[in-house]
């Protein structure tokens, strides 16, 4: 389906404008589908992101600031998201033995199980959504990296 049909427009100012709107619309659709899949696992996108970050650091607790800096969407309510994960017994907070003011966040065994289950579901969904061959996926990643590098230089 063409972008013009989805958002019901006759055209764009130029190809760059169309590309930006295309990325925004695709982002919206992907997030909507990901949210729906994660809801079946009792997680939000942000909770999933935090659990993935902590799972990748298993054995090495991270501060809220470190988690926030690694998030895809840097959220100002990272502490509240961690609170919700702690309520679900998916993470726990631990005081730093050398500096009691520092609090680190660790993933629990049930958090690791939850992220494993949710990640498997997400990988299945990703394969179904983006029916691209390996060469197309590689090309897409190169183009997106190139565009991102321009943004980060500004």
XYZ file of C-alpha atoms in Angstrom, residues 2-139:
138
model
C 1.318 3.414 -0.914
C 1.902 6.072 1.741
C -0.313 8.499 -0.172
C -3.242 6.052 0.137
C -2.673 5.472 3.854
C -2.621 9.138 4.843
C -4.923 10.218 2.002
C -2.772 12.847 0.364
C -2.147 13.684 -3.267
C 1.531 14.337 -2.862
C 4.457 15.772 -0.972
C 6.639 18.839 -1.315
C 9.578 16.680 -2.424
C 11.097 13.208 -1.998
C 12.806 14.203 1.270
C 9.466 15.273 2.738
C 7.880 12.012 1.585
C 10.731 10.005 3.159
C 10.318 11.740 6.540
C 6.541 11.219 6.549
C 7.093 7.631 5.411
C 9.428 6.977 8.367
C 7.014 8.610 10.797
C 4.045 6.591 9.545
C 5.998 3.311 9.540
C 7.291 4.058 13.054
C 3.729 4.648 14.245
C 2.483 1.381 12.731
C 5.387 -0.687 14.036
C 5.036 0.738 17.558
C 1.290 0.076 17.523
C 1.822 -3.566 16.572
C 4.683 -3.986 19.047
C 2.571 -2.503 21.856
C -0.223 -4.942 21.029
C 2.158 -7.924 21.120
C 3.845 -6.804 24.344
C 0.491 -6.226 26.043
C -0.078 -9.995 25.769
C 3.040 -10.365 27.949
C 1.967 -7.696 30.430
C 4.604 -5.213 29.280
C 4.767 -1.767 27.724
C 7.362 -0.825 25.092
C 9.304 1.141 27.701
C 9.252 -1.742 30.203
C 10.405 -4.128 27.471
C 13.249 -1.762 26.574
C 14.409 -1.503 30.197
C 14.248 -5.264 30.714
C 16.300 -5.822 27.547
C 18.901 -3.318 28.745
C 19.152 -4.991 32.153
C 19.148 -8.484 30.675
C 22.115 -7.523 28.506
C 23.913 -6.348 31.645
C 22.996 -9.315 33.853
C 25.316 -9.432 36.786
C 26.148 -5.744 36.423
C 23.508 -3.486 37.987
C 22.798 -0.157 36.313
C 21.721 3.160 37.770
C 18.512 4.808 36.572
C 20.644 7.354 34.696
C 22.600 4.627 32.909
C 19.358 2.874 31.952
C 17.831 6.114 30.731
C 20.897 6.884 28.583
C 20.598 3.492 26.862
C 16.860 3.621 26.182
C 15.595 3.955 22.621
C 13.176 6.666 23.728
C 14.821 8.469 26.604
C 12.026 8.825 29.078
C 11.914 11.282 31.938
C 9.752 8.833 33.859
C 12.337 6.029 33.873
C 12.112 5.818 37.684
C 8.353 5.241 37.526
C 8.781 2.559 34.866
C 11.345 0.816 37.085
C 8.867 1.143 39.995
C 6.244 -0.721 37.932
C 8.749 -3.415 36.968
C 9.710 -3.772 40.617
C 6.036 -4.135 41.582
C 5.820 -6.972 39.042
C 8.961 -8.556 40.630
C 10.840 -8.290 37.327
C 13.602 -6.054 38.724
C 14.922 -5.062 42.126
C 16.885 -2.122 43.456
C 20.062 -2.519 45.414
C 22.150 0.014 47.294
C 25.756 0.476 46.310
C 28.012 -1.012 48.992
C 30.504 1.846 48.720
C 28.071 4.765 48.313
C 24.664 4.290 49.938
C 23.220 7.184 47.880
C 23.686 5.230 44.668
C 20.895 2.821 43.867
C 21.326 0.259 41.124
C 18.683 -1.752 39.302
C 19.031 -5.484 38.619
C 16.864 -7.892 36.650
C 15.336 -10.820 38.535
C 15.091 -14.429 37.347
C 11.414 -13.875 36.550
C 12.393 -10.706 34.673
C 14.842 -12.738 32.594
C 12.143 -15.299 31.839
C 9.662 -12.567 30.916
C 12.105 -10.804 28.575
C 13.018 -14.127 26.956
C 9.350 -14.922 26.232
C 8.541 -11.410 25.035
C 11.699 -11.252 22.880
C 10.792 -14.505 21.121
C 7.326 -13.138 20.350
C 8.831 -9.866 19.103
C 11.291 -11.675 16.803
C 8.438 -13.711 15.302
C 6.424 -10.536 14.792
C 9.386 -8.673 13.253
C 9.871 -11.442 10.711
C 6.197 -11.339 9.788
C 6.018 -7.547 9.530
C 9.108 -6.738 7.528
C 9.056 -9.300 4.770
C 12.379 -8.146 3.377
C 15.222 -10.338 2.212
C 18.653 -10.111 3.844
C 20.033 -7.750 1.183
C 17.080 -5.361 1.566
C 17.382 -5.383 5.363
C 21.104 -4.650 5.074
C 20.444 -1.789 2.625
